Short mmCIF file of C-alpha atoms in Angstrom, two decimals:
data_model
loop_
_atom_site.label_atom_id
_atom_site.label_comp_id
_atom_site.label_asym_id
_atom_site.label_seq_id
_atom_site.Cartn_x
_atom_site.Cartn_y
_atom_site.Cartn_z
CA MET A 3 -28.22 -41.27 -26.89
CA ILE A 4 -26.05 -39.77 -29.64
CA GLU A 5 -26.69 -40.27 -33.31
CA GLY A 6 -25.09 -38.48 -36.24
CA GLY A 7 -23.15 -36.14 -33.96
CA LYS A 8 -26.30 -34.92 -32.21
CA ILE A 9 -28.03 -35.80 -28.95
CA LYS A 10 -31.10 -37.83 -29.82
CA ALA A 11 -32.42 -38.56 -26.33
CA VAL A 12 -31.54 -38.04 -22.65
CA GLY A 13 -32.91 -40.00 -19.71
CA PRO A 14 -32.33 -42.71 -17.09
CA GLN A 15 -34.01 -45.58 -18.95
CA LEU A 16 -33.05 -45.23 -22.59
CA LYS A 17 -33.12 -48.35 -24.69
CA ALA A 18 -29.95 -48.69 -26.75
CA PRO A 19 -30.59 -49.53 -30.39
CA GLU A 20 -28.96 -52.62 -31.82
CA GLY A 21 -25.29 -52.08 -32.63
CA ALA A 22 -24.95 -49.00 -30.43
CA ARG A 23 -21.69 -48.38 -28.57
CA ILE A 24 -22.41 -48.16 -24.86
CA LEU A 25 -20.22 -46.12 -22.53
CA ASP A 26 -20.81 -47.39 -19.01
CA LEU A 27 -19.42 -44.70 -16.69
CA PRO A 28 -21.45 -44.84 -13.47
CA ASN A 29 -18.93 -42.87 -11.42
CA ALA A 30 -18.53 -39.98 -13.85
CA THR A 31 -20.04 -36.52 -14.29
CA VAL A 32 -21.24 -35.60 -17.77
CA THR A 33 -21.40 -31.91 -18.66
CA PRO A 34 -21.70 -29.79 -21.77
CA GLY A 35 -18.32 -28.90 -23.26
CA LEU A 36 -16.77 -26.12 -21.18
CA ILE A 37 -16.40 -22.65 -22.73
CA ASP A 38 -13.66 -20.16 -21.85
CA MET A 39 -14.76 -16.71 -23.00
CA HIS A 40 -11.46 -14.92 -22.46
CA THR A 41 -8.29 -16.60 -23.72
CA HIS A 42 -4.97 -15.42 -25.17
CA LEU A 43 -3.47 -18.42 -26.97
CA LEU A 44 -0.79 -16.37 -28.74
CA THR A 45 0.58 -14.65 -25.63
CA LEU A 46 2.82 -15.86 -22.81
CA GLN A 47 4.05 -13.62 -20.03
CA GLY A 48 6.51 -14.85 -17.42
CA LEU A 49 5.73 -14.30 -13.76
CA HIS A 50 8.58 -11.80 -13.55
CA SER A 51 7.87 -9.94 -16.79
CA GLU A 52 6.36 -6.48 -16.47
CA ASN A 53 5.21 -5.80 -20.00
CA LEU A 54 2.93 -7.61 -22.42
CA ALA A 55 4.96 -6.19 -25.30
CA VAL A 56 7.94 -8.43 -24.56
CA ASP A 57 6.42 -11.63 -25.92
CA GLY A 58 5.72 -10.24 -29.38
CA LEU A 59 9.15 -8.62 -29.55
CA ILE A 60 11.25 -11.70 -28.76
CA ASN A 61 9.16 -14.40 -30.44
CA SER A 62 8.48 -14.79 -34.14
CA PRO A 63 4.90 -15.22 -35.40
CA GLU A 64 5.80 -18.81 -36.33
CA ARG A 65 6.94 -19.62 -32.80
CA ARG A 66 3.85 -18.05 -31.29
CA VAL A 67 1.55 -20.09 -33.55
CA LEU A 68 3.37 -23.34 -32.80
CA ARG A 69 3.30 -22.60 -29.07
CA ALA A 70 -0.41 -21.82 -29.29
CA ALA A 71 -1.01 -25.28 -30.74
CA GLY A 72 0.12 -26.77 -27.43
CA PHE A 73 -2.08 -24.37 -25.47
CA ALA A 74 -5.06 -25.32 -27.64
CA GLN A 75 -4.45 -29.02 -26.95
CA SER A 76 -4.35 -28.33 -23.19
CA TYR A 77 -7.76 -26.67 -23.32
CA LEU A 78 -9.25 -29.65 -25.08
CA ASP A 79 -7.62 -32.06 -22.64
CA ALA A 80 -9.12 -30.06 -19.77
CA GLY A 81 -12.67 -30.29 -21.13
CA PHE A 82 -12.97 -26.99 -22.99
CA THR A 83 -14.55 -27.50 -26.40
CA THR A 84 -15.01 -23.79 -27.22
CA ILE A 85 -12.82 -20.79 -26.47
CA ARG A 86 -13.08 -17.12 -27.35
CA ASP A 87 -9.63 -15.69 -28.04
CA LEU A 88 -9.44 -11.96 -27.36
CA GLY A 89 -6.35 -10.48 -28.92
CA ASN A 90 -2.70 -9.92 -28.04
CA SER A 91 -2.18 -12.24 -30.97
CA GLY A 92 -0.23 -10.21 -33.48
CA TYR A 93 -2.16 -9.48 -36.64
CA TYR A 94 -4.71 -12.32 -36.95
CA LEU A 95 -2.38 -15.09 -35.76
CA ASP A 96 -5.41 -16.29 -33.79
CA ARG A 97 -7.17 -16.92 -37.08
CA GLU A 98 -4.22 -19.04 -38.25
CA VAL A 99 -4.55 -21.28 -35.19
CA SER A 100 -8.32 -21.44 -35.52
CA SER A 101 -8.03 -22.38 -39.19
CA ALA A 102 -5.50 -25.12 -38.41
CA ILE A 103 -7.87 -26.59 -35.82
CA GLY A 104 -10.82 -26.37 -38.20
CA ARG A 105 -8.88 -28.14 -40.95
CA GLY A 106 -7.82 -30.92 -38.58
CA TYR A 107 -4.10 -30.05 -38.72
CA ILE A 108 -3.90 -29.72 -34.94
CA PRO A 109 -6.25 -30.74 -32.11
CA GLY A 110 -8.02 -28.02 -30.19
CA PRO A 111 -11.35 -26.47 -29.27
CA ARG A 112 -13.38 -24.43 -31.71
CA MET A 113 -12.22 -20.82 -31.56
CA ILE A 114 -14.08 -17.53 -31.81
CA CYS A 115 -11.37 -14.95 -32.58
CA SER A 116 -11.29 -11.19 -32.13
CA GLY A 117 -8.20 -10.43 -34.17
CA PRO A 118 -6.18 -7.41 -32.99
CA ILE A 119 -7.81 -5.48 -30.16
CA ILE A 120 -9.19 -2.14 -31.30
CA SER A 121 -7.70 0.56 -29.10
CA ALA A 122 -6.44 4.12 -28.88
CA ILE A 123 -2.83 5.34 -28.79
CA ASP A 124 -0.71 2.72 -26.99
CA GLY A 125 -3.07 -0.21 -26.60
CA GLN A 126 -2.36 -1.90 -23.28
CA PHE A 127 1.43 -1.59 -23.20
CA TYR A 128 3.13 0.02 -20.25
CA GLN A 129 6.54 1.64 -19.84
CA LEU A 130 7.47 1.84 -23.50
CA PRO A 131 9.64 4.68 -24.77
CA PHE A 132 7.37 7.21 -26.43
CA LYS A 133 9.18 6.90 -29.75
CA ASP A 134 8.34 3.18 -29.86
CA TYR A 135 4.60 3.41 -29.21
CA ASP A 136 3.56 3.48 -32.84
CA ARG A 137 5.96 0.77 -34.02
CA ILE A 138 5.40 -1.74 -31.21
CA THR A 139 1.72 -1.10 -30.55
CA ALA A 140 0.83 -1.31 -34.23
CA ALA A 141 2.19 -4.86 -34.35
CA GLU A 142 -0.37 -6.07 -31.79
CA TYR A 143 -3.29 -3.64 -31.81
CA ARG A 144 -5.51 -1.90 -34.32
CA VAL A 145 -5.03 1.67 -33.16
CA VAL A 146 -7.80 4.02 -34.29
CA LYS A 147 -7.45 7.79 -34.57
CA SER A 148 -10.90 8.98 -35.59
CA VAL A 149 -14.51 7.89 -35.95
CA ASP A 150 -14.02 7.06 -39.63
CA ASP A 151 -10.91 5.06 -38.77
CA ALA A 152 -12.87 3.18 -36.10
CA ILE A 153 -15.49 2.17 -38.65
CA LEU A 154 -12.77 1.06 -41.05
CA ALA A 155 -11.14 -1.02 -38.31
CA VAL A 156 -14.34 -3.00 -37.76
CA LYS A 157 -14.69 -3.62 -41.50
CA GLU A 158 -11.09 -4.89 -41.61
CA HIS A 159 -11.96 -7.34 -38.84
CA VAL A 160 -15.06 -8.49 -40.72
CA ASN A 161 -12.95 -9.14 -43.83
CA HIS A 162 -10.56 -11.23 -41.73
CA SER A 163 -13.44 -13.35 -40.36
CA ALA A 164 -13.31 -12.08 -36.79
CA GLY A 165 -16.06 -13.62 -34.67
CA VAL A 166 -16.20 -10.84 -32.08
CA ILE A 167 -14.91 -7.28 -31.73
CA LYS A 168 -12.87 -6.43 -28.65
CA ILE A 169 -12.08 -2.88 -27.64
CA ALA A 170 -9.65 -1.72 -24.97
CA SER A 171 -10.33 1.13 -22.57
CA TRP A 172 -8.20 2.18 -19.64
CA GLY A 173 -9.01 4.54 -16.82
CA GLU A 174 -5.52 5.89 -16.32
CA ARG A 175 -4.79 6.82 -19.94
CA LEU A 176 -6.70 8.33 -22.80
CA GLY A 177 -8.87 5.68 -24.40
CA LEU A 178 -11.35 5.49 -27.24
CA SER A 179 -13.69 8.45 -27.37
CA LYS A 180 -17.42 7.99 -26.86
CA ALA A 181 -18.03 8.72 -30.55
CA GLU A 182 -15.40 6.18 -31.63
CA THR A 183 -16.81 3.50 -29.33
CA GLU A 184 -20.37 4.14 -30.51
CA ALA A 185 -19.22 3.92 -34.13
CA ILE A 186 -17.45 0.61 -33.46
CA VAL A 187 -20.53 -0.86 -31.78
CA LYS A 188 -22.92 0.37 -34.48
CA THR A 189 -20.75 -0.97 -37.31
CA ALA A 190 -20.11 -4.30 -35.60
CA HIS A 191 -23.82 -4.83 -34.96
CA GLU A 192 -24.58 -4.06 -38.60
CA TYR A 193 -22.34 -7.01 -39.46
CA HIS A 194 -23.93 -9.18 -36.75
CA LEU A 195 -20.85 -9.13 -34.52
CA THR A 196 -20.93 -8.49 -30.79
CA VAL A 197 -18.56 -6.10 -29.01
CA THR A 198 -16.89 -6.71 -25.69
CA ALA A 199 -14.86 -4.13 -23.80
CA HIS A 200 -11.73 -4.51 -21.73
CA ALA A 201 -12.68 -2.16 -18.90
CA ASN A 202 -11.48 -2.17 -15.29
CA PHE A 203 -12.84 0.94 -13.62
CA ASP A 204 -16.39 2.06 -12.97
CA GLY A 205 -16.44 5.21 -15.11
CA VAL A 206 -14.90 3.47 -18.09
CA ILE A 207 -17.25 0.51 -17.71
CA ARG A 208 -20.27 2.79 -17.55
CA ASP A 209 -19.17 4.69 -20.66
CA ALA A 210 -18.72 1.41 -22.56
CA VAL A 211 -22.17 0.19 -21.49
CA LEU A 212 -23.78 3.50 -22.52
CA ALA A 213 -22.02 3.20 -25.89
CA GLY A 214 -23.80 -0.11 -26.45
CA VAL A 215 -21.23 -2.87 -25.85
CA ASP A 216 -22.52 -6.39 -25.33
CA GLY A 217 -20.01 -7.46 -22.67
CA VAL A 218 -17.45 -6.21 -20.18
CA GLU A 219 -14.18 -8.01 -19.55
CA HIS A 220 -12.62 -7.96 -16.05
CA GLY A 221 -14.75 -5.22 -14.46
CA TYR A 222 -12.74 -5.16 -11.27
CA ASP A 223 -14.29 -1.97 -9.87
CA ILE A 224 -18.01 -1.59 -10.57
CA SER A 225 -20.57 0.44 -8.66
CA ASP A 226 -24.05 -0.88 -7.93
CA SER A 227 -25.54 1.75 -10.24
CA THR A 228 -23.37 0.56 -13.14
CA LEU A 229 -24.29 -3.05 -12.39
CA ALA A 230 -27.96 -2.06 -12.50
CA LEU A 231 -27.37 -0.40 -15.88
CA MET A 232 -25.61 -3.55 -17.16
CA ALA A 233 -28.52 -5.71 -16.02
CA LYS A 234 -31.05 -3.38 -17.66
CA ARG A 235 -29.16 -3.41 -20.96
CA LYS A 236 -28.36 -7.14 -20.71
CA VAL A 237 -24.60 -6.58 -20.77
CA TYR A 238 -22.74 -9.62 -19.45
CA LEU A 239 -19.66 -9.59 -17.21
CA VAL A 240 -16.60 -11.80 -17.69
CA PRO A 241 -14.79 -11.77 -14.31
CA THR A 242 -11.28 -13.02 -15.06
CA ASP A 243 -10.54 -13.77 -11.42
CA VAL A 244 -7.77 -15.95 -10.02
CA SER A 245 -8.05 -18.74 -7.49
CA ILE A 246 -6.36 -18.53 -4.11
CA ARG A 247 -3.78 -21.05 -5.28
CA GLN A 248 -3.00 -18.97 -8.35
CA GLY A 249 -2.75 -15.86 -6.22
CA ILE A 250 -0.27 -17.56 -3.91
CA GLU A 251 1.90 -18.65 -6.82
CA MET A 252 1.87 -15.18 -8.39
CA MET A 253 2.67 -13.39 -5.15
CA LYS A 254 5.45 -15.80 -4.22
CA ALA A 255 7.08 -15.17 -7.58
CA ARG A 256 7.15 -11.47 -6.75
CA ASN A 257 8.51 -12.06 -3.23
CA MET A 258 5.28 -10.79 -1.66
CA PRO A 259 3.50 -12.19 1.41
CA ALA A 260 1.75 -15.27 0.08
CA ASP A 261 -0.06 -17.09 2.87
CA SER A 262 -3.63 -18.14 2.16
CA ALA A 263 -5.18 -15.60 4.55
CA THR A 264 -3.35 -12.70 2.88
CA VAL A 265 -4.32 -13.79 -0.62
CA LYS A 266 -7.90 -14.44 0.40
CA ALA A 267 -8.10 -10.91 1.83
CA GLU A 268 -6.63 -9.48 -1.39
CA LEU A 269 -9.26 -11.29 -3.46
CA GLN A 270 -12.21 -10.41 -1.22
CA PRO A 271 -13.19 -7.22 -3.13
CA LEU A 272 -13.42 -9.29 -6.33
CA GLY A 273 -15.74 -11.74 -4.62
CA ASP A 274 -17.85 -8.89 -3.28
CA ARG A 275 -18.33 -7.39 -6.75
CA LEU A 276 -19.11 -10.84 -8.16
CA ARG A 277 -21.88 -11.41 -5.63
CA ARG A 278 -23.21 -7.87 -6.16
CA ALA A 279 -23.29 -8.48 -9.91
CA GLN A 280 -25.18 -11.72 -9.46
CA LYS A 281 -27.66 -10.06 -7.10
CA ALA A 282 -28.19 -7.22 -9.60
CA GLY A 283 -29.12 -9.72 -12.30
CA VAL A 284 -26.00 -9.34 -14.46
CA MET A 285 -25.17 -12.52 -16.37
CA ILE A 286 -21.78 -13.83 -15.25
CA VAL A 287 -19.74 -15.53 -17.99
CA GLY A 288 -16.61 -17.56 -17.29
CA GLY A 289 -13.27 -16.40 -18.70
CA SER A 290 -9.75 -17.15 -17.51
CA ASP A 291 -7.56 -14.47 -19.18
CA ALA A 292 -4.83 -17.12 -18.98
CA TYR A 293 -1.59 -15.74 -20.37
CA ILE A 294 0.78 -15.81 -17.38
CA GLU A 295 3.20 -18.73 -17.16
CA LEU A 296 2.02 -20.68 -14.11
CA SER A 297 2.86 -24.21 -12.98
CA VAL A 298 -0.34 -25.66 -14.49
CA THR A 299 -1.44 -25.98 -18.10
CA ARG A 300 -3.60 -23.35 -19.76
CA GLY A 301 -6.57 -25.70 -19.60
CA ASP A 302 -6.18 -26.35 -15.88
CA TYR A 303 -5.61 -22.63 -15.33
CA ALA A 304 -9.01 -22.05 -16.93
CA LYS A 305 -10.67 -24.65 -14.72
CA GLU A 306 -9.18 -22.96 -11.67
CA THR A 307 -11.00 -19.79 -12.74
CA ILE A 308 -14.29 -21.66 -12.46
CA ALA A 309 -13.17 -22.91 -9.05
CA SER A 310 -12.36 -19.32 -8.03
CA TYR A 311 -16.03 -18.42 -8.42
CA VAL A 312 -16.86 -21.19 -5.94
CA GLU A 313 -14.21 -19.83 -3.57
CA GLN A 314 -15.91 -16.45 -3.82
CA GLY A 315 -19.29 -17.80 -2.81
CA PHE A 316 -20.95 -19.19 -5.94
CA SER A 317 -22.59 -22.59 -5.79
CA VAL A 318 -20.89 -25.23 -7.91
CA LYS A 319 -23.97 -25.22 -10.15
CA ASP A 320 -23.79 -21.46 -10.73
CA ALA A 321 -20.01 -21.56 -11.28
CA LEU A 322 -20.33 -24.32 -13.87
CA ARG A 323 -23.20 -22.46 -15.52
CA THR A 324 -20.89 -19.47 -16.20
CA SER A 325 -18.81 -21.65 -18.52
CA THR A 326 -21.63 -23.58 -20.16
CA TRP A 327 -25.15 -22.13 -20.52
CA ASN A 328 -24.24 -18.49 -19.82
CA ALA A 329 -21.22 -18.56 -22.11
CA ALA A 330 -23.24 -20.12 -24.92
CA LYS A 331 -25.89 -17.44 -24.51
CA ALA A 332 -23.24 -14.69 -24.68
CA LEU A 333 -21.97 -16.27 -27.90
CA GLY A 334 -25.43 -16.29 -29.41
CA GLN A 335 -25.41 -20.10 -29.26
CA GLU A 336 -28.17 -20.47 -26.69
CA GLY A 337 -29.86 -23.83 -27.07
CA ARG A 338 -27.24 -25.03 -29.54
CA THR A 339 -24.31 -25.62 -27.20
CA GLY A 340 -23.63 -25.26 -23.49
CA VAL A 341 -26.50 -27.63 -22.70
CA ILE A 342 -27.32 -31.33 -22.89
CA LYS A 343 -30.74 -31.93 -24.43
CA PRO A 344 -32.22 -33.61 -27.50
CA GLY A 345 -31.52 -31.91 -30.80
CA VAL A 346 -28.28 -30.14 -29.91
CA ALA A 347 -24.77 -31.05 -31.00
CA ALA A 348 -23.18 -33.78 -28.90
CA ASP A 349 -20.63 -31.36 -27.45
CA ILE A 350 -19.99 -33.30 -24.25
CA VAL A 351 -17.21 -33.83 -21.72
CA ILE A 352 -16.98 -36.55 -19.12
CA PHE A 353 -15.18 -36.02 -15.81
CA ASN A 354 -14.15 -38.87 -13.55
CA GLY A 355 -15.98 -38.78 -10.22
CA ASP A 356 -18.49 -36.36 -8.74
CA LEU A 357 -17.63 -32.97 -10.22
CA GLU A 358 -19.31 -31.04 -7.42
CA LYS A 359 -17.25 -32.86 -4.79
CA THR A 360 -14.15 -32.30 -6.91
CA PHE A 361 -14.76 -28.55 -6.98
CA ARG A 362 -15.30 -28.44 -3.26
CA LYS A 363 -12.28 -30.62 -2.66
CA TYR A 364 -10.20 -28.28 -4.77
CA CYS A 365 -11.44 -25.21 -2.94
CA SER A 366 -10.61 -26.75 0.45
CA MET A 367 -7.25 -28.21 -0.60
CA TYR A 368 -5.70 -25.52 -2.78
CA MET A 369 -2.63 -25.41 -0.54
CA GLN A 370 -1.92 -29.05 -1.41
CA TYR A 371 -2.57 -28.69 -5.12
CA LEU A 372 1.04 -28.56 -6.24
CA LYS A 373 1.96 -31.59 -4.13
CA THR A 374 -0.98 -33.83 -4.97
CA GLY A 375 -1.15 -33.13 -8.71
CA ARG A 376 -4.33 -32.43 -10.59
CA LEU A 377 -7.51 -32.65 -8.61
CA PHE A 378 -9.38 -32.48 -11.90
CA LEU A 379 -8.79 -35.59 -13.93
CA LYS A 380 -8.30 -35.31 -17.65
CA ALA A 381 -11.55 -35.11 -19.57
CA ASN A 382 -12.53 -37.29 -22.50
CA ASN A 383 -14.20 -35.35 -25.29
CA PHE A 384 -16.95 -36.69 -27.53
CA PHE A 385 -18.32 -34.77 -30.51
#
């Protein structure tokens, strides 16, 4: 029972008050609004492109914002009512999109924005001529060069209404120093902002955790000892994994062997680390990292990420939890969203059919996905 935009009661035998609108959907699955904790609405990379820098170089800020409006709509259509956008968005173009949604100019989910990723030297761009690092990187990242500069960078983000601080660390190139990372975390926490770290390799992940970050993005290579440290410090993991179907599409585009057995074998280490993380007690939070131009919408791409967790051994319940309850907890919204219970906002999506069977059907029929169309039917959103 929903009244005034909030859930008033939940149960099998509610008595509808006089004049209430009744939605009779006996064959549907009702869930909290889905949450994608790792999006890039302002970035699009073709399957054959090798560098993230290309998009910002060939597209104007205006085009990127207009394009992002369509991506935002696709998330809402897919059942995502909240997304956390984590950079590669020029200088606060994410805030422009978020503001437009908030003012009702365009439809879309509520957005928590990081603004430009705080990084060292060349951000995350590969293969750029050395003379262009400063010019090109500065257009997309907030490059810091000292501890004082790192503190200033966080304050700039606060002034631009960032909802989270994202830092970038890479194992193969010089990243933020320990002192710089600690300063970023300390300053962000003083302003009640959380910090999440793009970190792929075990040593870098461990350094970020020891510096006090709240979350780790990707985390492709993590040792059991680092997972134990993450669990002890309550640092969540956002595994931006791809489904087998997505893997096939990506590998085919690169003229690589793309049968299901090959892709499944390639993805097995990711599944292993996911199960080890769960066993260690690390909170797993759903995030798609959708920025590559695939044959599905951004919203469906994000739902496939949830399905990928099922492919890797999660129960449907645990996979769905990553993008509802767990995500809300990571956002500091525990008990206010990501759950259906009396007193919380009526942030609800309704899926046609049995969602658990749909997930399992997807995971067993990924090879037929492109031929049969969407296995997830479009969600209706009620606020």
